[in-house]
Coordinates of C-alpha atoms in Angstrom, one line a residue:
Chain A
M1 CA -131.4 7.4 175.2
E2 CA -130.0 4.0 175.9
N3 CA -130.0 3.3 172.2
L4 CA -128.3 6.5 171.4
I5 CA -125.6 5.7 173.8
L6 CA -125.1 2.4 172.3
A7 CA -125.0 3.9 168.9
L8 CA -122.4 6.4 169.8
G9 CA -120.3 3.4 171.2
W10 CA -120.5 1.6 167.9
I11 CA -119.5 4.8 166.1
G12 CA -116.5 4.7 168.4
V13 CA -115.7 1.1 167.5
F14 CA -115.9 1.6 163.7
A15 CA -114.6 5.2 163.4
P16 CA -110.9 4.1 163.3
V17 CA -111.7 1.9 160.2
A18 CA -113.9 4.2 158.5
L19 CA -111.7 7.4 159.0
G20 CA -108.6 5.6 158.6
A21 CA -109.9 4.3 155.2
V22 CA -110.8 7.7 154.1
G23 CA -107.4 9.0 155.0
S24 CA -105.5 6.2 153.2
A25 CA -107.8 6.5 150.2
I26 CA -106.8 10.1 150.0
G27 CA -103.3 9.7 150.8
C28 CA -102.6 6.9 148.4
S29 CA -104.5 8.7 145.7
V30 CA -102.3 11.7 146.0
A31 CA -99.0 9.7 146.4
G32 CA -100.2 7.5 143.4
Q33 CA -100.8 10.6 141.2
A34 CA -97.4 11.7 142.0
A35 CA -95.9 8.4 141.3
C36 CA -97.8 8.3 137.9
G37 CA -96.5 11.7 137.0
A38 CA -92.9 10.7 138.0
M39 CA -93.2 7.7 135.7
L40 CA -93.8 10.0 132.7
D41 CA -90.5 11.7 133.4
V42 CA -88.0 8.9 134.4
E43 CA -86.8 6.0 132.4
S44 CA -86.4 3.6 135.3
G45 CA -87.1 3.0 139.1
Y46 CA -90.9 2.8 138.6
G47 CA -91.1 0.2 141.2
K48 CA -89.9 2.4 144.1
F49 CA -92.4 5.1 143.2
I50 CA -95.4 2.7 143.3
G51 CA -94.1 1.1 146.5
L52 CA -93.9 4.5 148.1
S53 CA -97.4 5.5 147.0
A54 CA -98.8 2.6 149.1
M55 CA -97.2 3.9 152.2
P56 CA -100.3 5.8 153.5
S57 CA -102.4 2.5 153.4
S58 CA -101.0 1.5 156.8
Q59 CA -103.5 3.7 158.6
V60 CA -106.5 1.7 157.7
I61 CA -104.6 -1.4 158.8
Y62 CA -104.1 0.2 162.3
G63 CA -107.8 1.2 162.2
I64 CA -108.9 -2.4 161.7
V65 CA -106.7 -3.6 164.6
I66 CA -108.1 -0.9 166.8
M67 CA -111.7 -1.8 165.7
F68 CA -111.3 -5.5 166.6
T69 CA -109.7 -4.6 170.1
L70 CA -112.6 -2.1 170.8
S71 CA -115.3 -4.4 169.7
G72 CA -113.8 -7.3 171.7
I73 CA -114.4 -5.0 174.8
G74 CA -118.2 -5.1 173.9
V75 CA -120.5 -2.1 173.5
S76 CA -122.5 -1.4 176.6
D77 CA -124.0 1.7 178.5
N78 CA -120.8 1.8 180.6
S79 CA -118.2 1.4 177.9
A80 CA -119.8 3.3 175.0
P81 CA -118.6 6.7 176.0
G82 CA -115.0 5.6 176.3
L83 CA -115.2 3.7 173.0
L84 CA -116.7 6.8 171.4
G85 CA -113.8 9.0 172.5
I86 CA -111.0 6.6 172.0
G87 CA -112.3 5.4 168.7
L88 CA -113.3 8.7 167.0
L89 CA -110.2 10.6 168.0
T90 CA -108.0 7.8 166.8
G91 CA -110.0 7.8 163.6
I92 CA -109.4 11.4 163.1
A93 CA -105.7 11.1 163.9
L94 CA -105.3 8.2 161.4
M95 CA -107.2 10.0 158.7
Y96 CA -105.2 13.2 158.9
S97 CA -101.9 11.3 159.2
A98 CA -102.7 9.4 156.1
I99 CA -103.6 12.5 154.1
Y100 CA -100.6 14.4 155.0
Q101 CA -98.3 11.3 154.6
G102 CA -99.6 11.2 151.1
Q103 CA -98.5 14.7 150.5
A104 CA -95.1 13.9 152.1
V105 CA -94.8 10.9 149.8
A106 CA -95.7 13.0 146.7
A107 CA -92.9 15.5 147.7
C108 CA -90.5 12.7 148.2
I109 CA -91.4 11.1 144.9
N110 CA -90.8 14.6 143.2
A111 CA -87.5 15.3 145.0
S112 CA -86.0 11.8 144.4
K113 CA -87.2 11.6 140.8
N114 CA -85.1 14.8 140.1
K115 CA -82.3 13.7 142.3
P116 CA -82.2 9.9 143.0
E117 CA -79.4 10.2 145.7
V118 CA -81.9 12.0 148.1
F119 CA -84.4 9.1 148.0
G120 CA -83.6 7.7 151.4
L121 CA -83.4 11.1 153.1
S122 CA -86.7 12.2 151.4
I123 CA -88.7 9.4 152.8
A124 CA -87.9 10.7 156.4
P125 CA -90.8 13.2 156.6
A126 CA -93.3 10.5 155.5
A127 CA -91.8 8.1 158.0
I128 CA -92.0 10.8 160.7
V129 CA -95.8 11.0 159.9
E130 CA -96.1 7.4 160.2
G131 CA -94.7 7.4 163.7
F132 CA -97.5 9.9 164.7
A133 CA -100.0 7.5 163.4
V134 CA -98.3 4.6 165.4
F135 CA -98.5 6.7 168.6
A136 CA -102.4 7.1 168.0
F137 CA -102.6 3.4 167.3
V138 CA -100.6 2.2 170.3
F139 CA -102.2 4.4 172.9
A140 CA -105.7 3.6 171.6
L141 CA -104.9 -0.1 172.1
V142 CA -103.6 0.7 175.8
L143 CA -106.5 2.9 176.8
G144 CA -108.9 0.4 175.4
Q145 CA -107.7 -2.0 177.8
Q146 CA -108.5 0.4 180.7
I147 CA -112.1 0.6 179.3
A148 CA -112.2 -3.2 179.5
A149 CA -110.8 -3.0 183.0
Chain B
M1 CA -109.2 20.4 138.1
A2 CA -109.5 18.8 141.4
E3 CA -106.8 20.2 143.8
N4 CA -105.1 16.8 144.1
A5 CA -104.9 16.2 140.3
Y6 CA -101.9 18.8 139.9
Y7 CA -99.7 16.0 141.7
T8 CA -99.5 14.0 138.3
L9 CA -98.7 17.1 136.2
V10 CA -96.1 18.6 138.4
T11 CA -94.2 15.5 139.0
S12 CA -94.2 14.6 135.3
L13 CA -92.5 18.0 134.6
P14 CA -88.7 17.6 134.5
H15 CA -86.8 19.7 137.0
I16 CA -85.3 23.0 135.7
D17 CA -82.0 23.3 137.5
S18 CA -80.5 26.6 136.4
L19 CA -81.0 29.3 133.8
F20 CA -77.6 30.3 132.6
D21 CA -76.1 26.8 132.6
S22 CA -78.8 25.4 130.5
K23 CA -77.9 24.5 127.0
I24 CA -81.4 23.2 126.0
T25 CA -84.8 23.2 127.6
P26 CA -85.4 20.3 129.9
I27 CA -88.5 19.4 127.8
S28 CA -89.5 20.4 124.3
R29 CA -92.5 22.7 123.9
L30 CA -94.4 20.0 122.2
Q31 CA -93.9 17.6 125.1
L32 CA -94.7 20.4 127.6
D33 CA -98.0 21.2 125.8
R34 CA -98.9 17.4 125.9
R35 CA -98.3 17.3 129.7
L36 CA -100.2 20.6 130.2
S37 CA -103.3 19.0 128.4
M38 CA -103.8 17.3 131.7
L39 CA -105.1 20.7 132.9
N40 CA -108.9 21.2 132.8
Q41 CA -110.3 23.9 130.4
E42 CA -110.5 26.7 132.9
D43 CA -106.8 26.3 133.9
K44 CA -105.8 26.2 130.2
D45 CA -107.7 29.4 129.6
T46 CA -106.0 31.0 132.6
L47 CA -102.6 29.8 131.3
I48 CA -103.2 31.4 127.9
K49 CA -104.1 34.5 129.7
V50 CA -100.8 34.5 131.6
E51 CA -98.8 33.7 128.4
Q52 CA -100.6 36.7 126.7
L53 CA -99.6 39.0 129.5
M54 CA -96.1 37.8 129.7
H55 CA -95.1 37.3 126.1
W56 CA -95.2 39.9 123.3
S57 CA -93.2 38.2 120.7
H58 CA -96.3 37.6 118.9
L59 CA -97.3 41.2 118.8
G60 CA -96.4 43.3 115.6
E61 CA -94.2 46.4 115.6
D62 CA -97.2 48.6 115.1
V63 CA -98.9 47.5 118.2
D64 CA -101.4 50.0 119.8
E65 CA -100.0 50.7 123.3
A66 CA -103.3 51.9 124.7
A67 CA -105.1 48.8 123.5
L68 CA -102.3 46.8 124.9
I69 CA -102.7 48.4 128.3
K70 CA -106.3 47.9 128.2
L71 CA -105.9 44.2 127.4
A72 CA -103.4 43.7 130.0
A73 CA -105.7 45.4 132.7
R74 CA -108.6 43.1 131.4
L75 CA -106.6 39.9 131.4
H76 CA -104.9 40.8 134.7
G77 CA -108.4 41.2 136.4
E78 CA -109.6 37.9 135.1
L79 CA -106.8 36.0 136.8
P80 CA -108.2 33.8 139.6
S81 CA -105.3 33.9 142.1
Q82 CA -103.7 36.7 144.1
T83 CA -100.4 34.9 143.8
L84 CA -100.6 35.0 140.1
R85 CA -101.8 38.6 140.0
D86 CA -98.8 39.6 142.4
L87 CA -96.5 37.7 140.1
I88 CA -97.8 39.1 136.9
N89 CA -97.8 42.6 138.5
W90 CA -94.2 42.4 139.4
R91 CA -93.2 41.3 135.9
L92 CA -95.3 44.1 134.3
D93 CA -93.8 46.7 136.7
M94 CA -90.2 45.4 135.7
R95 CA -91.2 46.2 132.1
T96 CA -92.4 49.5 133.0
V97 CA -89.3 50.2 135.2
M98 CA -87.1 49.3 132.2
A99 CA -89.1 51.3 129.6
A100 CA -88.8 54.3 132.0
L101 CA -85.1 53.8 132.4
R102 CA -84.7 53.7 128.7
R103 CA -86.6 56.8 128.0
K104 CA -84.6 58.6 130.8
M105 CA -81.5 57.4 129.1
Q106 CA -82.8 59.1 125.9
G107 CA -83.3 62.2 127.8
K108 CA -87.0 62.2 127.4
Q109 CA -89.4 63.8 130.0
A110 CA -91.9 61.9 132.1
P111 CA -94.8 60.5 130.2
G112 CA -97.8 63.0 129.7
D113 CA -100.4 60.3 129.8
P114 CA -101.4 59.4 133.5
Q115 CA -102.0 55.8 132.5
W116 CA -98.8 55.5 130.4
S117 CA -98.0 51.7 131.2
F118 CA -99.3 48.8 133.2
G119 CA -98.6 47.1 136.4
T120 CA -99.0 49.0 139.8
R121 CA -96.0 51.4 139.8
Y122 CA -96.5 53.7 136.5
A123 CA -98.1 56.5 138.5
Y124 CA -95.2 56.3 141.2
I125 CA -92.5 56.2 138.5
R126 CA -94.1 59.1 136.8
R127 CA -94.1 61.2 140.1
N128 CA -90.4 60.2 140.8
W129 CA -89.2 60.6 137.3
S130 CA -86.3 62.8 138.4
N131 CA -84.9 60.2 140.7
P132 CA -82.1 58.3 139.1
T133 CA -83.6 54.9 140.2
L134 CA -87.2 56.2 140.0
G135 CA -87.4 55.7 143.9
L136 CA -87.7 52.0 143.4
Q137 CA -84.2 50.6 144.2
H138 CA -85.5 48.9 147.4
A139 CA -88.5 47.2 145.6
F140 CA -86.2 46.3 142.7
P141 CA -82.7 45.9 143.7
W142 CA -81.4 45.3 140.4
I143 CA -82.2 48.8 139.1
P144 CA -78.7 50.2 139.9
Q145 CA -77.0 47.5 138.0
A146 CA -79.4 47.9 135.0
I147 CA -78.7 51.6 135.0
D148 CA -74.9 50.9 135.0
C149 CA -75.3 48.3 132.0
L150 CA -77.5 51.0 130.1
N151 CA -74.7 53.6 130.6
R152 CA -72.1 51.3 129.4
Q153 CA -74.4 50.1 126.6
D154 CA -73.6 46.5 127.7
Y155 CA -76.9 45.0 126.6
L156 CA -75.9 41.4 127.2
S157 CA -75.1 42.1 130.8
L158 CA -78.5 44.1 131.2
E159 CA -80.3 41.1 129.7
K160 CA -78.6 38.6 132.0
T161 CA -79.3 41.0 135.0
L162 CA -83.1 41.1 134.1
L163 CA -83.4 37.4 133.5
E164 CA -81.6 36.5 136.7
A165 CA -84.0 39.1 138.6
V166 CA -87.0 37.3 137.1
W167 CA -85.6 33.9 137.9
R168 CA -85.0 34.7 141.4
R169 CA -88.5 36.0 141.9
L170 CA -89.9 32.8 140.2
D171 CA -87.6 30.9 142.6
D172 CA -89.2 32.6 145.6
A173 CA -92.6 32.1 144.4
G174 CA -92.1 28.5 143.6
R175 CA -90.9 27.7 147.2
Q176 CA -94.4 28.6 148.3
H177 CA -96.2 26.3 145.8
C178 CA -95.5 22.7 145.3
F179 CA -98.5 21.0 143.9
D180 CA -101.1 23.5 142.7
F181 CA -101.9 25.6 139.6
E182 CA -99.5 28.4 140.6
A183 CA -96.7 25.8 140.7
V184 CA -97.6 24.8 137.0
V185 CA -97.6 28.6 135.9
I186 CA -94.3 29.2 137.7
Y187 CA -92.9 26.1 136.0
L188 CA -94.1 27.4 132.7
L189 CA -92.6 30.9 133.2
R190 CA -89.3 29.3 134.1
W191 CA -89.3 27.2 131.3
N192 CA -90.0 30.1 129.0
L193 CA -87.0 32.0 130.6
V194 CA -84.8 28.9 129.8
A195 CA -86.1 28.6 126.3
R196 CA -85.4 32.3 125.7
W197 CA -82.0 32.1 127.1
T198 CA -81.0 29.0 125.2
A199 CA -82.5 30.4 121.9
Y200 CA -80.0 33.3 121.9
D201 CA -77.6 32.8 119.1
G202 CA -74.9 35.2 118.1
E203 CA -74.9 34.3 114.4
Q204 CA -78.7 34.6 114.2
A205 CA -78.5 37.9 115.9
V206 CA -76.0 39.3 113.4
D207 CA -78.2 38.0 110.5
R208 CA -81.2 39.7 112.0
F209 CA -79.5 42.9 112.5
N210 CA -78.2 42.9 108.9
E211 CA -81.7 42.2 107.8
L212 CA -83.0 45.1 109.7
T213 CA -80.3 47.6 108.6
D214 CA -80.9 46.4 105.0
L215 CA -84.6 47.0 105.4
A216 CA -84.0 50.5 107.1
L217 CA -81.4 51.6 104.4
G218 CA -83.5 50.2 101.4
E219 CA -81.9 51.4 98.2
F220 CA -79.0 53.0 100.0
V221 CA -77.6 49.7 101.0
N222 CA -75.2 49.1 98.3
P223 CA -73.6 52.7 98.2
L224 CA -73.0 52.5 101.9
S225 CA -71.7 49.0 102.0
G226 CA -68.8 50.3 99.9
T227 CA -66.8 48.0 97.5
R228 CA -68.2 44.7 99.0
D229 CA -71.6 44.8 97.1
G230 CA -74.3 43.2 99.3
D231 CA -72.1 42.8 102.4
S232 CA -73.5 43.8 105.6
L233 CA -72.5 47.0 107.7
I234 CA -71.8 44.8 110.7
E235 CA -69.4 42.6 108.9
Q236 CA -67.4 45.7 107.8
S237 CA -67.2 47.0 111.4

């Protein structure tokens, strides 16, 4: 039983990275495919499409930071349930935000390809989704400190 | 094709801004076909079925209507998406409505054959034959305008009315689909509308009309054309 609790604790520690990586991979893939398609249709401005398509990669970076913070607390019988709860739920939030950010970026690329003047505005939905990922990231760090305490 | 793989295809297709302001298609058919080659075989087959259902220009004038109705029913049943089935049904219904309005304009009675057309409304239209708008003015708000155009024999306005109705319907459908197969089909149908509109050419139409009248009149073409041997009827009028 003790080993199971410890295993769950380690799942909580690594979940933000693993799920964040899954989300970022899907999000970047979707946005990257849209960027590739857009490059077939336009004559210039390829760089901004490729730059945008990397936007969903931030979630895995947040996941790495959370992983180091949670692993710094140390996995024990007492901390494992808290680590599982915070780590797993943060990982899920990061994964979904990366996937949906990828779709928002794809829509942004499609819109700005046809109408370059809306480029700045069309990034807004993707930026808002990024904001939600940042919420999950920041409050995971804050709550992580409470487990340590 | 994986669901995500439509992103590349859809973003590679140039935006179609408007129908009547277009002077040329935003992408040539050759280029469009190259882009559509990104689809997997199953999607390509579906696309062919949709085009077979929607475009009849390849059919000869001696087409067997019963066989065409059967073919349409079979192809329609094989479509994988409810959105596509609804869209195709709407388009086929539109054709049925126009066929009915033209028949009525010629003073003909309701068709005798219960399955006289395709789509979903042919039985309803047959039952409501005496109604001036076939009882469908709410489902198809363009019907009164189409009847008006038919009465005035203003076929250019009629064509524009019908094209605009299709364009709006595709616009509505397009808003619900961004990066999926339905979005590709809707794009293709919109492209076909633009291609059709931009291909209209007055001079070509006159030539074609003359060709058809010459064909119909056969050996009587010269006496009827009066002093100007070989000239066309339309030029005299």
